[in-house]
Each structure stands twice: as structure tokens, then as C-alpha cells.
Amino acid sequence: MKILFISSGNSKNFEIAPFIKIQGESLKKLGIQVDYFRILGKGLTGYLRSGFELRRYLKANSGYDLLHAHYSLSGWAAVVGRSGHKIVLSLMGDDAYGTFDEKGGLRLSSFYLVFLSKVIQPFIDHVISKSENMSRNIHSKGRSSIIPNGVDLEKFTLAPMQMARKELGLPTDISIVLFLGDPDDPRKNLELAYRAVGLIDAKINLLKPFPVSHEKVSLYLNAANCLVFCSTAEGSPNLVKEAMACDCPIVATDVGDVRWVLGEVKGCYVTSYDPIDVAAKLKQALEFSTTVGRTSGRDRIIKLGLDSNTVARRIISVYQKVLASDQ
């Protein structure tokens, strides 16, 4: 099977978003040929122009069984350039639920993304959502699936805390609460982390190393006493699953599928947006880190089938279903 991944190539930090690349590489391990088409235009008009570039690409590079677009704007590029190909669309987040301002409200400017995600569906053969909350705006449930991104368990492995800190040049005699979101993204809610840590009467380092290369994320998760995750909206946050794969204690707000992913794993806590509640949960996580050490999050990821290999097999099943609909 030969698949063309279509996604944005506009990031300054990477050619292909890490979680998209992980998905593509996991499919390759199972014998699927995956190529990448990077969209370099921005905004709806930029993506639509890229659709015509895609059409030219497909004429020059034949043999793809179907197109897999990541993000609804990439889906529109695929619709324009499809040249008769079937299309699978993965919704990524704000294209399903919008973007948020500093006060946690939906930005009016983001409603067009949600609208575009709705009106594209008749032109798409199958839609993949990352979580239940992202799938609410899917019209045809028979042509949709909920498949979270998987975690590469070979990349996100366990390592001794002190070794990870030494490699990163971090102090070894202080509790580290890790915040890995973009501080400038209101949705990541750094202010809540600041307020909560400020309520704890202990020497704590709120570590904010963003931007971090994806290759170093595992090191930071192993170096931290716990991860604090304060987002106001998510689908199926990759970072939480990556922290689970590293057995890192977690304090996270109840967004997307976080509550389901954490389950009853000891050392992992779901919190409200009250700084007092977040601080209390952080104290529990830090005490767990001191007295017990690491969690059993990795076992939970395997049990839920959220490793990249299992997720890849589910995606292949979607491809097979879409292609079989031609017959």
C-alpha cells in the first residue's frame, strides 16, 4: 500500500510535525510506503494554492492508493488536488474545536476553521478524530473513527532521573515541575502553573524549556519529578501520553481524553482550574515522586493500545475499509 501524507511544512522547528512523522514511520515499519507532501502556503488561500501544486505532484508521481491529510486545511488542499484519489482526513485540534484567547474563550477568528472542518466532510472518504470531544462535529459516523496518536515506545523510554538531569545540565538537588507547553499559547495556560507552584511552600523549579527538540522530550520527562499540564482545550494530547510512557507523575486538567488515559494510575492526578486544587495535586505528585518514584503509566499506555505500532494497525484498517468501498 502506498500512502501520501499531506500536512503543513511551515514550522520553523521541523519539516514535518513530530507526531505526524511518528505516525508515518510507524506505518512504514508495518510495510506501508509513506511519502510526505509539505504544504508551504499559509491561510486558506495558501492551502488551496498548494492543492494545485499537489495535483501536479500526483500527475508526476503516480501509484498512490490514497491521500491522508492532517488538519482540515490540508484536507482542502487534498480535495483540490486529489486527481481521483480517496482521502482520509485527520482532525488535529483547533480545526475541530477552535482556538482560545487569554481568558479561555473561543476566538471569533477561529470559527472559520471549525466551519471548514464541517463543510469539508462530504468531500472526504473518512475522518479520523483524536478523541470523543473532537468527533462531535462529524456528520457521518459511519465514515469516521476515533484514533488517538500513538506513542513511540522505543523513543519514549525509561531512564534514571539523575542521569537525565546530568545530560541536560539540570540541578540534582531540587524538585522539578516540568511545563512543556508554548508559554505564548493561551491554551497551554502557563499562568495557572505559575500560580499553583507559587502556593507551594517548598523549593521547586518550574522548568519551562520550550522550544524543545522532540528528541529531548523524553529526557526532560525522565528528569522531572512531575509534569504539570494546564491546557484549556485539547483532543488527545501527545505530551500526556509521552509522559505516561516515561512513567512520569502527572498533574493535568480534565481536557480531551486525559481522564481516560490517566485512568487510576497512582501518581497521576486530574485537576480543576483552581490554582489551590492544582497546587494540592502537585504536592501529592511530588510526594509520590519522593516516596515511590515513578508511575506505572507505561503499562497503562500498552494496555490501552496507545503505542504507535497498535495505532498504526488501526489506521491501516481504516485505509483498507476506504479502499474496499471502491469494490
mmCIF file of C-alpha atoms in Angstrom:
data_model
loop_
_atom_site.group_PDB
_atom_site.id
_atom_site.type_symbol
_atom_site.label_atom_id
_atom_site.label_comp_id
_atom_site.label_asym_id
_atom_site.label_seq_id
_atom_site.Cartn_x
_atom_site.Cartn_y
_atom_site.Cartn_z
ATOM 1 C CA MET A 1 0.000 0.000 0.000
ATOM 2 C CA LYS A 2 1.311 3.438 -0.951
ATOM 3 C CA ILE A 3 0.078 6.465 1.005
ATOM 4 C CA LEU A 4 0.765 10.186 0.603
ATOM 5 C CA PHE A 5 0.729 12.183 3.853
ATOM 6 C CA ILE A 6 -0.312 15.811 3.314
ATOM 7 C CA SER A 7 0.461 18.324 6.062
ATOM 8 C CA SER A 8 1.824 21.770 6.797
ATOM 9 C CA GLY A 9 5.530 22.356 6.296
ATOM 10 C CA ASN A 10 5.542 25.878 7.733
ATOM 11 C CA SER A 11 7.090 25.220 11.142
ATOM 12 C CA LYS A 12 10.474 26.751 11.917
ATOM 13 C CA ASN A 13 11.322 23.846 14.219
ATOM 14 C CA PHE A 14 10.675 20.817 11.990
ATOM 15 C CA GLU A 15 9.793 19.889 8.394
ATOM 16 C CA ILE A 16 7.004 17.537 9.475
ATOM 17 C CA ALA A 17 5.243 17.784 12.857
ATOM 18 C CA PRO A 18 6.784 15.100 15.125
ATOM 19 C CA PHE A 19 3.519 13.303 15.879
ATOM 20 C CA ILE A 20 2.716 13.110 12.157
ATOM 21 C CA LYS A 21 6.211 11.821 11.410
ATOM 22 C CA ILE A 22 5.918 9.205 14.177
ATOM 23 C CA GLN A 23 2.647 8.011 12.652
ATOM 24 C CA GLY A 24 4.169 7.820 9.189
ATOM 25 C CA GLU A 25 7.253 5.963 10.380
ATOM 26 C CA SER A 26 5.159 3.503 12.392
ATOM 27 C CA LEU A 27 3.201 2.714 9.234
ATOM 28 C CA LYS A 28 6.452 2.166 7.347
ATOM 29 C CA LYS A 29 7.511 -0.408 9.949
ATOM 30 C CA LEU A 30 4.396 -2.382 9.043
ATOM 31 C CA GLY A 31 5.231 -2.390 5.350
ATOM 32 C CA ILE A 32 3.260 0.663 4.196
ATOM 33 C CA GLN A 33 5.037 3.049 1.830
ATOM 34 C CA VAL A 34 4.539 6.593 3.137
ATOM 35 C CA ASP A 35 5.660 9.747 1.341
ATOM 36 C CA TYR A 36 5.212 13.310 2.577
ATOM 37 C CA PHE A 37 3.784 16.303 0.714
ATOM 38 C CA ARG A 38 4.553 19.512 2.621
ATOM 39 C CA ILE A 39 2.235 22.495 2.265
ATOM 40 C CA LEU A 40 4.236 25.712 2.437
ATOM 41 C CA GLY A 41 1.402 28.176 1.914
ATOM 42 C CA LYS A 42 -0.475 29.763 4.831
ATOM 43 C CA GLY A 43 -4.146 30.530 5.345
ATOM 44 C CA LEU A 44 -7.000 29.102 3.299
ATOM 45 C CA THR A 45 -5.769 30.653 0.062
ATOM 46 C CA GLY A 46 -2.251 29.302 0.620
ATOM 47 C CA TYR A 47 -3.577 25.803 1.218
ATOM 48 C CA LEU A 48 -5.836 25.979 -1.828
ATOM 49 C CA ARG A 49 -2.898 27.072 -3.996
ATOM 50 C CA SER A 50 -0.991 24.105 -2.621
ATOM 51 C CA GLY A 51 -3.859 21.934 -3.841
ATOM 52 C CA PHE A 52 -2.942 22.779 -7.434
ATOM 53 C CA GLU A 53 0.696 22.001 -6.646
ATOM 54 C CA LEU A 54 -0.480 18.682 -5.231
ATOM 55 C CA ARG A 55 -2.376 17.965 -8.447
ATOM 56 C CA ARG A 56 0.817 18.480 -10.453
ATOM 57 C CA TYR A 57 2.739 16.306 -7.993
ATOM 58 C CA LEU A 58 0.264 13.447 -8.328
ATOM 59 C CA LYS A 59 0.433 13.584 -12.119
ATOM 60 C CA ALA A 60 4.212 13.279 -11.924
ATOM 61 C CA ASN A 61 4.202 10.684 -9.123
ATOM 62 C CA SER A 62 1.582 8.033 -9.749
ATOM 63 C CA GLY A 63 0.741 4.898 -7.798
ATOM 64 C CA TYR A 64 -0.655 6.266 -4.516
ATOM 65 C CA ASP A 65 -3.536 4.235 -3.134
ATOM 66 C CA LEU A 66 -4.945 7.146 -1.152
ATOM 67 C CA LEU A 67 -4.168 10.525 0.378
ATOM 68 C CA HIS A 68 -4.035 11.091 4.139
ATOM 69 C CA ALA A 69 -4.404 14.765 5.039
ATOM 70 C CA HIS A 70 -3.571 16.022 8.509
ATOM 71 C CA TYR A 71 -5.572 19.122 9.553
ATOM 72 C CA SER A 72 -8.717 20.352 7.806
ATOM 73 C CA LEU A 73 -6.893 22.975 5.701
ATOM 74 C CA SER A 74 -4.611 20.222 4.422
ATOM 75 C CA GLY A 75 -7.810 18.349 3.659
ATOM 76 C CA TRP A 76 -8.970 21.187 1.434
ATOM 77 C CA ALA A 77 -5.634 21.087 -0.406
ATOM 78 C CA ALA A 78 -6.188 17.340 -0.876
ATOM 79 C CA VAL A 79 -9.721 17.916 -2.194
ATOM 80 C CA VAL A 80 -8.423 20.397 -4.776
ATOM 81 C CA GLY A 81 -5.527 18.188 -5.835
ATOM 82 C CA ARG A 82 -6.970 14.706 -5.356
ATOM 83 C CA SER A 83 -6.998 13.656 -9.048
ATOM 84 C CA GLY A 84 -9.430 10.843 -8.327
ATOM 85 C CA HIS A 85 -7.754 9.628 -5.124
ATOM 86 C CA LYS A 86 -9.605 8.647 -1.960
ATOM 87 C CA ILE A 87 -8.925 10.958 1.016
ATOM 88 C CA VAL A 88 -8.621 10.232 4.723
ATOM 89 C CA LEU A 89 -8.610 13.354 6.921
ATOM 90 C CA SER A 90 -7.220 13.531 10.447
ATOM 91 C CA LEU A 91 -8.576 16.425 12.509
ATOM 92 C CA MET A 92 -5.772 17.789 14.662
ATOM 93 C CA GLY A 93 -7.279 20.036 17.354
ATOM 94 C CA ASP A 94 -8.211 23.658 16.797
ATOM 95 C CA ASP A 95 -9.717 22.724 13.444
ATOM 96 C CA ALA A 96 -12.230 20.697 15.474
ATOM 97 C CA TYR A 97 -12.828 22.956 18.487
ATOM 98 C CA GLY A 98 -11.309 26.372 17.663
ATOM 99 C CA THR A 99 -8.568 28.433 19.280
ATOM 100 C CA PHE A 100 -8.722 30.181 22.633
ATOM 101 C CA ASP A 101 -7.809 33.613 23.940
ATOM 102 C CA GLU A 102 -6.065 34.593 27.185
ATOM 103 C CA LYS A 103 -9.349 34.340 29.121
ATOM 104 C CA GLY A 104 -10.139 30.855 27.868
ATOM 105 C CA GLY A 105 -12.819 31.981 25.409
ATOM 106 C CA LEU A 106 -13.069 30.933 21.783
ATOM 107 C CA ARG A 107 -11.519 33.395 19.364
ATOM 108 C CA LEU A 108 -14.066 34.558 16.804
ATOM 109 C CA SER A 109 -11.377 34.286 14.140
ATOM 110 C CA SER A 110 -11.147 30.526 14.719
ATOM 111 C CA PHE A 111 -14.773 29.746 13.984
ATOM 112 C CA TYR A 112 -13.993 29.596 10.280
ATOM 113 C CA LEU A 113 -11.631 26.660 10.950
ATOM 114 C CA VAL A 114 -14.400 24.737 12.695
ATOM 115 C CA PHE A 115 -16.778 25.671 9.872
ATOM 116 C CA LEU A 116 -14.312 24.468 7.236
ATOM 117 C CA SER A 117 -13.933 21.173 9.136
ATOM 118 C CA LYS A 118 -17.683 20.674 8.937
ATOM 119 C CA VAL A 119 -18.262 21.575 5.308
ATOM 120 C CA ILE A 120 -15.340 19.512 4.011
ATOM 121 C CA GLN A 121 -16.793 16.235 5.256
ATOM 122 C CA PRO A 122 -18.969 15.389 2.185
ATOM 123 C CA PHE A 123 -15.805 15.553 0.060
ATOM 124 C CA ILE A 124 -13.791 13.248 2.353
ATOM 125 C CA ASP A 125 -13.973 9.456 2.416
ATOM 126 C CA HIS A 126 -13.108 9.020 6.100
ATOM 127 C CA VAL A 127 -12.439 11.345 9.048
ATOM 128 C CA ILE A 128 -10.201 10.424 11.979
ATOM 129 C CA SER A 129 -10.655 12.282 15.269
ATOM 130 C CA LYS A 130 -8.170 12.018 18.118
ATOM 131 C CA SER A 131 -10.777 11.900 20.894
ATOM 132 C CA GLU A 132 -14.501 11.801 21.606
ATOM 133 C CA ASN A 133 -14.797 15.569 22.087
ATOM 134 C CA MET A 134 -13.204 16.171 18.680
ATOM 135 C CA SER A 135 -15.681 13.850 16.947
ATOM 136 C CA ARG A 136 -18.836 15.705 17.986
ATOM 137 C CA ASN A 137 -18.997 17.697 14.763
ATOM 138 C CA ILE A 138 -18.624 14.673 12.490
ATOM 139 C CA HIS A 139 -21.792 14.271 10.391
ATOM 140 C CA SER A 140 -21.417 10.709 9.120
ATOM 141 C CA LYS A 141 -20.343 8.477 11.995
ATOM 142 C CA GLY A 142 -20.156 5.528 9.614
ATOM 143 C CA ARG A 143 -17.268 7.208 7.813
ATOM 144 C CA SER A 144 -15.329 8.251 10.894
ATOM 145 C CA SER A 145 -13.112 6.772 13.583
ATOM 146 C CA ILE A 146 -11.650 7.894 16.891
ATOM 147 C CA ILE A 147 -7.951 7.017 16.841
ATOM 148 C CA PRO A 148 -5.578 8.888 19.184
ATOM 149 C CA ASN A 149 -1.981 9.478 18.163
ATOM 150 C CA GLY A 150 0.279 6.673 19.331
ATOM 151 C CA VAL A 151 3.470 6.888 21.361
ATOM 152 C CA ASP A 152 6.751 5.521 20.044
ATOM 153 C CA LEU A 153 7.792 3.345 22.979
ATOM 154 C CA GLU A 154 11.253 2.919 21.506
ATOM 155 C CA LYS A 155 11.768 6.678 21.626
ATOM 156 C CA PHE A 156 9.979 7.420 24.896
ATOM 157 C CA THR A 157 11.793 5.071 27.243
ATOM 158 C CA LEU A 158 12.660 4.969 30.926
ATOM 159 C CA ALA A 159 15.904 6.490 32.204
ATOM 160 C CA PRO A 160 17.253 7.193 35.724
ATOM 161 C CA MET A 161 16.302 10.704 36.845
ATOM 162 C CA GLN A 162 19.807 11.745 37.895
ATOM 163 C CA MET A 163 21.316 10.526 34.633
ATOM 164 C CA ALA A 164 18.738 12.506 32.625
ATOM 165 C CA ARG A 165 19.391 15.634 34.705
ATOM 166 C CA LYS A 166 23.119 15.321 34.269
ATOM 167 C CA GLU A 167 22.750 15.030 30.498
ATOM 168 C CA LEU A 168 20.514 18.119 30.436
ATOM 169 C CA GLY A 169 22.680 20.082 32.873
ATOM 170 C CA LEU A 170 19.891 20.357 35.458
ATOM 171 C CA PRO A 171 20.354 20.556 39.254
ATOM 172 C CA THR A 172 20.076 17.239 41.059
ATOM 173 C CA ASP A 173 19.085 18.572 44.497
ATOM 174 C CA ILE A 174 15.772 20.285 43.762
ATOM 175 C CA SER A 175 12.229 19.222 42.819
ATOM 176 C CA ILE A 176 11.462 19.930 39.176
ATOM 177 C CA VAL A 177 7.930 20.527 37.906
ATOM 178 C CA LEU A 178 8.020 20.397 34.113
ATOM 179 C CA PHE A 179 5.884 22.592 31.866
ATOM 180 C CA LEU A 180 6.448 21.786 28.191
ATOM 181 C CA GLY A 181 3.788 23.919 26.501
ATOM 182 C CA ASP A 182 4.370 27.052 24.471
ATOM 183 C CA PRO A 183 4.331 29.901 27.036
ATOM 184 C CA ASP A 184 2.871 32.250 24.407
ATOM 185 C CA ASP A 185 -0.094 29.989 23.619
ATOM 186 C CA PRO A 186 -3.019 30.987 25.895
ATOM 187 C CA ARG A 187 -4.487 27.492 25.514
ATOM 188 C CA LYS A 188 -1.470 25.987 27.309
ATOM 189 C CA ASN A 189 -2.280 28.141 30.355
ATOM 190 C CA LEU A 190 1.184 28.758 31.825
ATOM 191 C CA GLU A 191 -0.279 31.328 34.233
ATOM 192 C CA LEU A 192 -2.157 28.563 36.081
ATOM 193 C CA ALA A 193 1.087 26.627 36.552
ATOM 194 C CA TYR A 194 2.814 29.742 37.902
ATOM 195 C CA ARG A 195 0.020 30.444 40.371
ATOM 196 C CA ALA A 196 -0.149 26.854 41.603
ATOM 197 C CA VAL A 197 3.606 26.496 42.119
ATOM 198 C CA GLY A 198 3.593 29.836 43.942
ATOM 199 C CA LEU A 199 1.183 28.365 46.505
ATOM 200 C CA ILE A 200 3.533 25.508 47.413
ATOM 201 C CA ASP A 201 5.781 26.186 50.376
ATOM 202 C CA ALA A 202 8.788 24.314 49.072
ATOM 203 C CA LYS A 203 11.803 24.851 46.874
ATOM 204 C CA ILE A 204 10.551 23.948 43.428
ATOM 205 C CA ASN A 205 11.869 24.711 39.985
ATOM 206 C CA LEU A 206 9.085 25.262 37.433
ATOM 207 C CA LEU A 207 11.062 24.268 34.359
ATOM 208 C CA LYS A 208 9.877 25.740 31.030
ATOM 209 C CA PRO A 209 12.393 24.673 28.355
ATOM 210 C CA PHE A 210 10.168 25.421 25.323
ATOM 211 C CA PRO A 211 11.045 25.127 22.499
ATOM 212 C CA VAL A 212 12.486 21.646 22.906
ATOM 213 C CA SER A 213 13.523 19.310 20.109
ATOM 214 C CA HIS A 214 11.308 16.239 20.080
ATOM 215 C CA GLU A 215 14.431 14.119 20.579
ATOM 216 C CA LYS A 216 14.946 15.679 24.037
ATOM 217 C CA VAL A 217 11.374 15.494 25.332
ATOM 218 C CA SER A 218 11.927 12.002 26.730
ATOM 219 C CA LEU A 219 14.999 13.210 28.638
ATOM 220 C CA TYR A 220 13.068 16.075 30.223
ATOM 221 C CA LEU A 221 10.212 13.783 31.220
ATOM 222 C CA ASN A 222 12.667 11.407 32.893
ATOM 223 C CA ALA A 223 14.452 14.301 34.605
ATOM 224 C CA ALA A 224 11.294 15.838 36.103
ATOM 225 C CA ASN A 225 9.628 14.932 39.381
ATOM 226 C CA CYS A 226 6.304 15.560 37.655
ATOM 227 C CA LEU A 227 4.682 17.107 34.596
ATOM 228 C CA VAL A 228 2.111 19.877 35.003
ATOM 229 C CA PHE A 229 -0.332 20.112 32.104
ATOM 230 C CA CYS A 230 -2.777 23.037 32.327
ATOM 231 C CA SER A 231 -4.394 23.256 28.882
ATOM 232 C CA THR A 232 -7.873 24.702 28.478
ATOM 233 C CA ALA A 233 -8.621 22.596 25.380
ATOM 234 C CA GLU A 234 -7.077 19.507 23.761
ATOM 235 C CA GLY A 235 -8.071 16.482 21.769
ATOM 236 C CA SER A 236 -5.769 13.650 22.774
ATOM 237 C CA PRO A 237 -2.628 15.437 23.994
ATOM 238 C CA ASN A 238 0.529 13.677 22.894
ATOM 239 C CA LEU A 239 2.574 15.055 25.762
ATOM 240 C CA VAL A 240 0.435 13.364 28.408
ATOM 241 C CA LYS A 241 0.821 10.004 26.668
ATOM 242 C CA GLU A 242 4.562 10.559 26.258
ATOM 243 C CA ALA A 243 4.855 11.342 29.979
ATOM 244 C CA MET A 244 2.936 8.152 30.744
ATOM 245 C CA ALA A 245 5.362 6.196 28.548
ATOM 246 C CA CYS A 246 8.228 7.583 30.679
ATOM 247 C CA ASP A 247 6.405 6.727 33.944
ATOM 248 C CA CYS A 248 6.475 10.422 34.889
ATOM 249 C CA PRO A 249 3.986 11.579 37.564
ATOM 250 C CA ILE A 250 1.403 13.933 36.036
ATOM 251 C CA VAL A 251 -0.960 16.682 37.144
ATOM 252 C CA ALA A 252 -3.307 17.548 34.273
ATOM 253 C CA THR A 253 -6.516 19.420 33.660
ATOM 254 C CA ASP A 254 -9.548 17.451 32.526
ATOM 255 C CA VAL A 255 -9.342 18.087 28.772
ATOM 256 C CA GLY A 256 -9.785 15.804 25.773
ATOM 257 C CA ASP A 257 -9.183 12.181 26.714
ATOM 258 C CA VAL A 258 -6.798 12.945 29.606
ATOM 259 C CA ARG A 259 -9.012 11.419 32.304
ATOM 260 C CA TRP A 260 -9.370 8.197 30.302
ATOM 261 C CA VAL A 261 -5.643 7.980 29.534
ATOM 262 C CA LEU A 262 -4.577 8.533 33.157
ATOM 263 C CA GLY A 263 -7.172 6.108 34.485
ATOM 264 C CA GLU A 264 -6.388 5.017 38.041
ATOM 265 C CA VAL A 265 -2.603 5.179 37.670
ATOM 266 C CA LYS A 266 -1.108 6.125 41.019
ATOM 267 C CA GLY A 267 0.969 9.302 40.867
ATOM 268 C CA CYS A 268 -1.193 10.806 38.106
ATOM 269 C CA TYR A 269 -3.873 13.345 39.016
ATOM 270 C CA VAL A 270 -6.674 15.168 37.196
ATOM 271 C CA THR A 271 -7.196 18.703 38.449
ATOM 272 C CA SER A 272 -9.633 21.584 38.061
ATOM 273 C CA TYR A 273 -8.547 25.086 37.011
ATOM 274 C CA ASP A 274 -8.477 26.286 40.621
ATOM 275 C CA PRO A 275 -4.829 27.105 41.490
ATOM 276 C CA ILE A 276 -5.403 25.771 45.012
ATOM 277 C CA ASP A 277 -6.530 22.412 43.596
ATOM 278 C CA VAL A 278 -3.597 22.310 41.155
ATOM 279 C CA ALA A 279 -1.178 23.104 43.998
ATOM 280 C CA ALA A 280 -2.666 20.337 46.153
ATOM 281 C CA LYS A 281 -2.346 17.806 43.331
ATOM 282 C CA LEU A 282 1.231 18.945 42.636
ATOM 283 C CA LYS A 283 2.095 18.354 46.294
ATOM 284 C CA GLN A 284 0.712 14.819 46.006
ATOM 285 C CA ALA A 285 2.637 14.191 42.789
ATOM 286 C CA LEU A 286 5.881 15.499 44.300
ATOM 287 C CA GLU A 287 5.389 13.401 47.421
ATOM 288 C CA PHE A 288 4.732 10.367 45.207
ATOM 289 C CA SER A 289 7.922 11.106 43.270
ATOM 290 C CA THR A 290 9.897 11.310 46.512
ATOM 291 C CA THR A 291 8.452 8.274 48.283
ATOM 292 C CA VAL A 292 7.563 5.906 45.426
ATOM 293 C CA GLY A 293 9.453 7.205 42.417
ATOM 294 C CA ARG A 294 7.869 6.569 39.058
ATOM 295 C CA THR A 295 4.363 5.568 37.984
ATOM 296 C CA SER A 296 3.045 2.598 36.005
ATOM 297 C CA GLY A 297 1.961 4.869 33.151
ATOM 298 C CA ARG A 298 3.856 2.909 30.525
ATOM 299 C CA ASP A 299 1.892 -0.237 31.340
ATOM 300 C CA ARG A 300 -1.312 1.799 31.012
ATOM 301 C CA ILE A 301 -0.316 3.034 27.533
ATOM 302 C CA ILE A 302 0.320 -0.541 26.417
ATOM 303 C CA LYS A 303 -2.942 -1.758 27.953
ATOM 304 C CA LEU A 304 -4.926 0.951 26.127
ATOM 305 C CA GLY A 305 -3.230 0.144 22.825
ATOM 306 C CA LEU A 306 -1.785 3.651 22.524
ATOM 307 C CA ASP A 307 1.651 2.529 21.383
ATOM 308 C CA SER A 308 2.463 3.671 17.847
ATOM 309 C CA ASN A 309 2.503 0.125 16.472
ATOM 310 C CA THR A 310 -1.044 -0.670 17.633
ATOM 311 C CA VAL A 311 -2.337 2.703 16.447
ATOM 312 C CA ALA A 312 -0.686 2.142 13.045
ATOM 313 C CA ARG A 313 -2.573 -1.130 12.653
ATOM 314 C CA ARG A 314 -5.861 0.677 13.353
ATOM 315 C CA ILE A 315 -5.046 3.291 10.725
ATOM 316 C CA ILE A 316 -4.220 0.591 8.192
ATOM 317 C CA SER A 317 -7.661 -0.903 8.881
ATOM 318 C CA VAL A 318 -9.189 2.484 8.023
ATOM 319 C CA TYR A 319 -7.217 2.583 4.760
ATOM 320 C CA GLN A 320 -8.383 -0.923 3.876
ATOM 321 C CA LYS A 321 -12.009 -0.022 4.611
ATOM 322 C CA VAL A 322 -11.830 3.126 2.479
ATOM 323 C CA LEU A 323 -10.201 1.296 -0.455
ATOM 324 C CA ALA A 324 -12.659 -1.593 -0.199
ATOM 325 C CA SER A 325 -15.560 0.826 -0.635
ATOM 326 C CA ASP A 326 -14.499 1.138 -4.302
ATOM 327 C CA GLN A 327 -15.057 -2.533 -4.930
#
